[in-house]
Coordinates of C-alpha atoms in Angstrom, one line a residue:
X276 CA -29.6 10.9 2.8
X277 CA -26.3 10.6 1.0
X278 CA -23.1 10.2 3.0
X279 CA -20.8 13.0 1.9
X280 CA -17.2 11.7 2.3
X281 CA -13.9 13.2 1.1
X282 CA -11.0 10.9 0.7
X283 CA -7.6 12.6 0.6
X284 CA -4.8 10.5 -0.9
X285 CA -1.5 10.8 -2.8
X286 CA -2.2 7.5 -4.7
X287 CA -5.2 6.9 -6.9
X288 CA -5.6 5.9 -10.6
X289 CA -5.6 8.9 -13.0
X290 CA -6.3 7.6 -16.5
X291 CA -5.0 10.6 -18.4
X292 CA -1.6 10.7 -16.5
X293 CA 0.5 7.7 -17.3
X294 CA 3.6 9.6 -16.3
X295 CA 2.8 9.4 -12.6
X296 CA 4.4 6.8 -10.3
X297 CA 1.4 5.0 -8.8
X298 CA 2.8 2.7 -6.0
X299 CA -0.6 1.1 -5.1
X300 CA -4.3 0.9 -6.0
X301 CA -5.1 -0.2 -2.5
X302 CA -7.2 2.9 -1.7
X303 CA -9.1 2.6 -5.0
X304 CA -10.0 -1.0 -4.0
X305 CA -11.1 0.1 -0.6
X306 CA -14.0 2.1 -2.2
X307 CA -15.1 -0.9 -4.3
X308 CA -18.3 -1.8 -2.3
X309 CA -19.4 1.6 -0.9
X310 CA -23.2 2.0 -1.1
X311 CA -24.4 3.4 -4.4
X312 CA -26.0 6.4 -2.8
X313 CA -22.7 7.6 -1.2
X314 CA -21.4 10.9 -2.4
X315 CA -17.7 10.5 -2.4
X316 CA -15.1 13.1 -3.4
X317 CA -11.6 11.9 -4.0
X318 CA -9.0 14.6 -3.4
X319 CA -5.9 13.1 -5.1
X320 CA -2.9 15.2 -4.0
X321 CA -0.1 13.7 -5.9
X322 CA 3.5 14.4 -4.6
X323 CA 6.3 14.7 -7.1
X324 CA 9.4 13.4 -5.3
X325 CA 12.6 15.5 -4.9
X326 CA 14.3 13.9 -8.0
X327 CA 11.6 15.1 -10.4
X328 CA 10.2 18.1 -8.5
X329 CA 12.3 20.8 -10.1
X330 CA 11.5 19.5 -13.6
X331 CA 7.8 19.9 -12.8
X332 CA 8.2 23.3 -11.0
X333 CA 7.1 25.6 -13.8
X334 CA 4.1 23.4 -14.8
X335 CA 2.9 22.8 -11.3
X336 CA 3.3 26.4 -10.0
X337 CA 1.0 27.7 -12.7
X338 CA -2.2 26.8 -10.8
X339 CA -5.5 27.6 -12.5
X340 CA -8.1 29.1 -10.2
X341 CA -11.1 27.2 -11.6
X342 CA -11.7 23.9 -10.0
X343 CA -13.1 22.4 -13.2
X344 CA -9.5 22.3 -14.6
X345 CA -8.9 19.6 -11.9
X346 CA -12.2 17.7 -11.8
X347 CA -12.6 14.2 -13.2
X348 CA -14.5 11.0 -12.4
X349 CA -13.1 7.6 -11.3
X350 CA -14.3 4.2 -12.5
X351 CA -16.9 4.0 -9.7
X352 CA -18.5 7.3 -10.8
X353 CA -17.0 9.3 -7.9
X354 CA -15.9 12.9 -8.5
X355 CA -12.2 13.3 -8.3
X356 CA -10.1 16.5 -7.9
X357 CA -6.5 15.9 -9.0
X358 CA -3.8 18.3 -7.7
X359 CA 0.0 18.2 -7.7
X360 CA 2.4 19.0 -4.9
X361 CA 6.2 19.2 -5.0
X362 CA 8.6 17.8 -2.4
X363 CA 11.5 20.2 -3.0
X364 CA 14.0 18.8 -0.5
X365 CA 15.6 15.3 -0.3
X366 CA 14.3 13.0 2.5
X367 CA 11.8 15.7 3.4
X368 CA 8.0 15.7 3.6
X369 CA 7.8 19.5 3.8
X370 CA 5.9 21.2 1.0
X371 CA 5.4 24.9 0.2
X372 CA 2.5 26.6 2.0
X373 CA 1.7 28.0 -1.5
X374 CA 0.3 24.7 -2.6
X375 CA -1.9 24.3 0.5
X376 CA -3.4 27.7 0.1
X377 CA -4.1 27.1 -3.5
X378 CA -5.8 23.8 -3.0
X379 CA -7.8 25.1 -0.1
X380 CA -9.2 27.9 -2.3
X381 CA -10.0 25.5 -5.1
X382 CA -11.8 23.2 -2.7
X383 CA -13.8 26.1 -1.2
X384 CA -14.7 27.2 -4.8
X385 CA -15.8 23.6 -5.6
X386 CA -17.8 23.4 -2.3
X387 CA -19.7 26.6 -3.0
X388 CA -20.5 26.2 -6.7
X389 CA -21.3 22.4 -6.4
X390 CA -23.1 22.9 -3.1
X391 CA -21.0 20.1 -1.7
X392 CA -19.6 20.1 1.9
X393 CA -18.1 16.8 3.1
X394 CA -19.4 15.6 6.4
X395 CA -16.1 13.9 7.1
X396 CA -12.7 13.7 5.5
X397 CA -10.5 10.5 5.5
X398 CA -6.8 11.4 5.1
X399 CA -4.4 8.7 3.9
X400 CA -0.7 9.3 4.5
X401 CA -1.6 12.1 6.9
X402 CA 2.1 13.0 7.7
X403 CA 2.3 14.4 4.1
X404 CA -0.5 16.9 4.7
X405 CA 0.3 18.5 8.0
X406 CA 0.3 22.0 6.5
X407 CA -2.9 21.4 4.6
X408 CA -4.8 19.9 7.5
X409 CA -3.7 22.6 9.9
X410 CA -5.0 25.3 7.6
X411 CA -8.2 23.8 6.1
X412 CA -11.6 24.3 7.9
X413 CA -13.8 22.6 5.3
X414 CA -14.3 19.3 7.2
X415 CA -16.4 18.9 10.4
X416 CA -14.7 15.7 11.2
X417 CA -11.5 13.9 10.1
X418 CA -10.0 10.5 10.2
X419 CA -6.3 9.7 9.6
X420 CA -5.3 6.4 8.0
X421 CA -1.7 5.5 8.8
X422 CA 0.6 3.7 6.3
X423 CA 4.1 2.5 6.9
X424 CA 5.5 5.7 5.4
X425 CA 3.7 7.7 8.2
X426 CA 5.6 5.8 10.9
X427 CA 8.8 6.4 9.1
X428 CA 8.1 10.1 8.8
X429 CA 7.2 10.4 12.5
X430 CA 10.4 8.7 13.5
X431 CA 12.6 10.6 11.1
X432 CA 11.3 14.1 12.1
X433 CA 11.1 13.4 15.9
X434 CA 9.3 16.1 17.9
X435 CA 6.8 13.6 19.2
X436 CA 4.8 16.2 21.2
X437 CA 4.1 18.1 17.9
X438 CA 3.0 14.9 16.3
X439 CA 0.7 14.1 19.3
X440 CA -0.9 17.5 19.0
X441 CA -1.4 17.0 15.2
X442 CA -2.9 13.6 15.5
X443 CA -5.2 14.5 18.4
X444 CA -6.9 16.9 16.1
X445 CA -8.3 13.9 14.2
X446 CA -11.5 12.2 15.5
X447 CA -10.2 8.7 14.7
X448 CA -7.2 6.8 13.3
X449 CA -7.2 3.8 11.1
X450 CA -4.2 1.5 10.7
X451 CA -3.2 -0.2 7.5
X452 CA -1.6 -3.1 9.4
X453 CA -1.3 -4.5 12.9
X454 CA 2.4 -3.6 12.9
X455 CA 1.7 0.0 12.1
X456 CA -0.8 0.2 15.0
X457 CA 1.8 -1.3 17.3
X458 CA 4.5 1.1 16.3
X459 CA 2.2 4.1 16.4
X460 CA 1.0 3.3 19.9
X461 CA 4.6 2.9 21.1
X462 CA 5.3 6.5 19.9
X463 CA 2.1 8.5 20.4
X464 CA -0.7 8.7 22.9
X465 CA -3.9 9.2 20.9
X466 CA -7.2 9.9 22.7
X467 CA -9.7 9.2 19.9
X468 CA -11.1 6.0 18.4
X469 CA -8.9 3.5 16.5
X470 CA -9.7 0.8 14.0
X471 CA -8.0 -1.5 11.5
X472 CA -8.1 -0.6 7.8
X473 CA -6.8 -3.7 6.0
X474 CA -6.8 -4.5 2.3
X475 CA -8.5 -7.4 0.6
X476 CA -8.3 -9.3 -2.6
X477 CA -11.0 -10.3 -5.2
X478 CA -13.6 -12.8 -4.1
X479 CA -12.8 -15.1 -7.1
X480 CA -9.2 -15.4 -6.0
X481 CA -10.3 -16.7 -2.6
X482 CA -12.6 -19.2 -4.1
X483 CA -9.8 -20.6 -6.3
X484 CA -9.0 -24.3 -5.5
X485 CA -5.6 -24.1 -3.8
X486 CA -2.6 -26.0 -5.0
X487 CA -2.1 -29.2 -3.0
X488 CA 1.0 -30.5 -4.7
X489 CA 4.0 -31.6 -2.7
X490 CA 6.9 -29.8 -4.1
X491 CA 9.5 -32.0 -2.3
X492 CA 8.8 -34.7 -4.9
X493 CA 8.9 -32.3 -7.9
X494 CA 11.9 -32.1 -10.1
X495 CA 12.2 -28.4 -9.5
X496 CA 10.7 -26.0 -6.8
X497 CA 9.2 -22.9 -8.3
X498 CA 9.6 -19.6 -6.4
X499 CA 8.1 -16.3 -7.4
X500 CA 8.2 -12.6 -6.6
X501 CA 5.8 -9.9 -7.9
X502 CA 6.2 -6.2 -7.4
X503 CA 8.1 -3.1 -8.4
X504 CA 11.8 -3.7 -8.8
X505 CA 13.1 -1.0 -6.5
X506 CA 15.6 -1.0 -3.6
X507 CA 12.7 -1.4 -1.1
X508 CA 11.5 -4.7 -2.5
X509 CA 15.0 -6.1 -1.8
X510 CA 15.0 -8.6 -4.7
X511 CA 18.8 -8.5 -4.8
X512 CA 19.1 -9.9 -1.3
X513 CA 16.6 -12.6 -2.2
X514 CA 18.9 -13.7 -5.1
X515 CA 22.0 -13.6 -2.9
X516 CA 20.2 -15.7 -0.3
X517 CA 19.1 -18.2 -3.0
X518 CA 22.7 -18.6 -4.1
X519 CA 23.5 -20.0 -0.7
X520 CA 20.9 -22.8 -1.0
X521 CA 22.3 -26.4 -1.3
X522 CA 23.0 -27.1 -5.0
X523 CA 21.2 -30.4 -4.6
X524 CA 17.9 -28.6 -4.4
X525 CA 16.7 -27.7 -7.9
X526 CA 14.7 -24.5 -8.1
X527 CA 13.7 -21.6 -10.4
X528 CA 12.9 -18.1 -9.5
X529 CA 10.3 -16.1 -11.5
X530 CA 10.5 -12.3 -11.0
X531 CA 7.3 -10.4 -12.1
X532 CA 7.6 -6.7 -12.4
X533 CA 9.7 -3.8 -13.6
X534 CA 11.5 -0.8 -12.2
X535 CA 14.7 1.1 -11.8
X536 CA 16.6 -1.8 -10.1
X537 CA 15.9 -4.4 -12.9
X538 CA 19.3 -4.1 -14.7
X539 CA 21.2 -4.1 -11.4
X540 CA 19.4 -7.3 -10.3
X541 CA 20.1 -8.9 -13.6
X542 CA 23.8 -8.0 -13.3
X543 CA 24.0 -9.5 -9.8
X544 CA 22.4 -12.7 -11.0
X545 CA 24.9 -13.0 -13.9
X546 CA 27.9 -12.2 -11.6
X547 CA 27.1 -15.0 -9.2
X548 CA 26.0 -17.6 -11.8
X549 CA 22.3 -17.5 -11.0
X550 CA 21.0 -16.0 -14.2
X551 CA 19.9 -19.4 -15.7
X552 CA 17.7 -20.1 -12.7
X553 CA 15.8 -16.8 -13.0
X554 CA 12.9 -15.8 -15.3
X555 CA 12.2 -12.1 -15.7
X556 CA 8.7 -11.7 -17.0
X557 CA 8.4 -7.9 -16.9
X558 CA 5.3 -6.3 -15.7
X559 CA 2.1 -8.4 -15.9
X560 CA -1.6 -7.6 -15.3
X561 CA -3.1 -8.5 -11.9
X562 CA -4.9 -11.4 -13.5
X563 CA -1.8 -12.7 -15.3
X564 CA 0.3 -12.3 -12.1
X565 CA -2.3 -14.4 -10.2
X566 CA -2.2 -17.1 -12.9
X567 CA 1.6 -17.2 -12.6
X568 CA 1.4 -17.6 -8.8
X569 CA -0.9 -20.5 -9.1
X570 CA 1.9 -22.4 -10.9
X571 CA 4.4 -21.4 -8.2
X572 CA 5.2 -23.2 -4.9
X573 CA 6.7 -20.4 -2.8
X574 CA 6.2 -16.7 -2.9
X575 CA 8.9 -14.5 -1.5
X576 CA 9.0 -10.8 -0.9
X577 CA 11.3 -9.5 1.8
X578 CA 10.6 -5.8 1.5
X579 CA 12.5 -3.4 3.8
X580 CA 9.2 -1.4 4.2
X581 CA 5.7 -2.6 3.4
X582 CA 2.4 -1.2 4.6
X583 CA 0.6 -4.5 4.1
X584 CA 1.2 -5.9 0.7
X585 CA -1.9 -7.1 -1.2
X586 CA 0.3 -9.4 -3.3
X587 CA 1.0 -11.5 -0.2
X588 CA -2.7 -12.2 0.2
X589 CA -3.1 -13.0 -3.5
X590 CA -0.2 -15.4 -3.3
X591 CA -1.7 -17.1 -0.3
X592 CA -5.0 -17.5 -2.3
X593 CA -3.1 -19.0 -5.2
X594 CA -1.7 -21.7 -2.9
X595 CA 1.8 -20.4 -2.5
X596 CA 3.6 -20.7 0.8
X597 CA 4.7 -17.2 1.8
X598 CA 8.0 -15.7 3.0
X599 CA 7.6 -12.1 4.1
X600 CA 9.4 -9.6 6.3
X601 CA 9.3 -9.7 10.1
X602 CA 8.2 -6.4 11.6
X603 CA 6.5 -5.1 8.5
X604 CA 2.8 -4.9 7.3
X605 CA 2.2 -8.5 6.8
X606 CA 3.5 -9.4 10.2
X607 CA 0.4 -10.0 12.3
X608 CA -1.5 -11.4 9.4
X609 CA 1.2 -14.0 8.7
X610 CA 2.1 -15.9 11.9
X611 CA 5.6 -17.4 11.4
X612 CA 5.4 -21.2 11.0
X613 CA 1.6 -21.2 11.1
X614 CA 0.2 -19.7 7.8
X615 CA 3.5 -18.6 6.3
X616 CA 7.0 -17.5 7.3
X617 CA 8.8 -14.3 8.3
X618 CA 12.4 -13.3 8.1
X619 CA 14.8 -10.4 8.5
X620 CA 15.0 -8.5 5.2
X621 CA 18.5 -7.2 5.9
X622 CA 20.1 -10.6 6.9
X623 CA 21.0 -12.6 3.8
X624 CA 21.9 -15.7 5.9
X625 CA 18.6 -15.6 7.7
X626 CA 16.7 -15.2 4.4
X627 CA 18.6 -18.2 3.0
X628 CA 17.9 -20.3 6.1
X629 CA 14.2 -19.4 5.9
X630 CA 14.0 -20.3 2.2
X631 CA 15.7 -23.6 2.9
X632 CA 13.3 -24.3 5.8
X633 CA 10.3 -23.8 3.5
X634 CA 11.8 -25.8 0.7
X635 CA 12.3 -28.8 3.0
X636 CA 8.9 -28.8 4.6
X637 CA 7.2 -32.2 4.7
X638 CA 4.1 -32.7 2.6
X639 CA 2.0 -32.7 5.8
X640 CA 3.5 -29.4 6.8
X641 CA 2.9 -27.9 3.4
X642 CA -0.7 -28.9 3.6
X643 CA -1.1 -27.5 7.1
X644 CA 0.4 -24.1 6.1
X645 CA -1.8 -23.8 3.0
X646 CA -5.0 -24.6 4.9
X647 CA -4.2 -22.1 7.6
X648 CA -3.4 -19.5 5.0
X649 CA -6.7 -20.1 3.3
X650 CA -8.5 -19.6 6.6
X651 CA -6.6 -16.3 7.1
X652 CA -7.7 -14.8 3.8
X653 CA -11.3 -15.9 3.8
X654 CA -12.4 -12.7 5.5
X655 CA -9.9 -10.5 3.6
X656 CA -11.9 -10.1 0.4
X657 CA -12.4 -6.7 -1.3
X658 CA -16.1 -6.4 -0.6
X659 CA -15.8 -7.2 3.1
X660 CA -12.9 -4.8 3.8
X661 CA -14.6 -2.1 1.7
X662 CA -17.8 -2.4 3.8
X663 CA -15.8 -2.3 7.0
X664 CA -14.0 0.8 5.8
X665 CA -17.3 2.5 5.0
X666 CA -18.8 1.4 8.3
X667 CA -15.9 2.8 10.3
X668 CA -16.1 6.1 8.5
X669 CA -19.8 6.5 9.0
X670 CA -19.7 5.4 12.7
X671 CA -17.3 8.3 13.4
X672 CA -19.4 10.7 11.2
X673 CA -22.5 9.9 13.2
X674 CA -21.0 10.4 16.6
X675 CA -21.7 13.8 18.2
X676 CA -18.7 13.7 20.5
X677 CA -15.7 11.4 20.7

């Protein structure tokens, strides 16, 4: 018997829409090793942010009634319904009930005509879909998967009792990082089951022979960053912190990625005399990014907010020593001083001190950190985490009462 599972998410690859901001493919990777006989329906509810919402208003409001206008397939052969929401107010997660009613009617039409009723729905970023989940009655059981944005939304909107009531309508909650689980449990008392829903990286990355070079004896230490160049990734603070490093230490900093902050970052580097030490590659493929990290010594990404950050895991597999943000998604996977290093993303002096600490590690310490990092990621491969994700969904689906 096929497992009928609906996955609700605001992020998922849509080949025909290159105009959409896709922050992550993490949920796509989580489905990588689902059993072939699974009957998965992806419900991609994309949210246009406030800055572009009014430009999209006329197009998105003209919703066609026939579900076939929204039906596609992903690379795994799963059916995918793509629908667009609008966030019409700045710093708000509230959407018009109009959209919820329309998508519910379209899903009901799909369910009837395709004879498809999901046995369970898995909702990623559930704080975005309060109105939808309170109105829809299509799913016998539901699981909420919390990301860092959900914690931010809960804190920003307050009214903890209302959030408790909302989340206790779910049968289970999964957490995208240990830090998210810790923060959620400090805010909300949840009566159902809980589990971890971590990301993984390709198996061939983990089997890669790690870099064992001692960068203290190299002419130049190579640092790298990979990600979207926006204010959250905090690359400007990294450059300002590097500028405080002792001039006797020779280093270069490779920045992989593109985004709205790129020109501003370049200007900062020029103004403080760091531009000749920085290499902007632009956006690279996942494979090319990994190849670049293999040639690096230190990977640094001190994001202000990060759910987990697959790129950290990939950098660990490549043999880089990692510097991440304390209190964010990678905290709990990285243990400071054991398999990587953590710092305060807002404190330039502390970032600089952490970088200097890593740059001056002895060869023995470098080897210890790399070996510990390799042990950490061995179980975090895409196939293993995908199977665990599927198992946790099905274990909730099969339970009569929770």
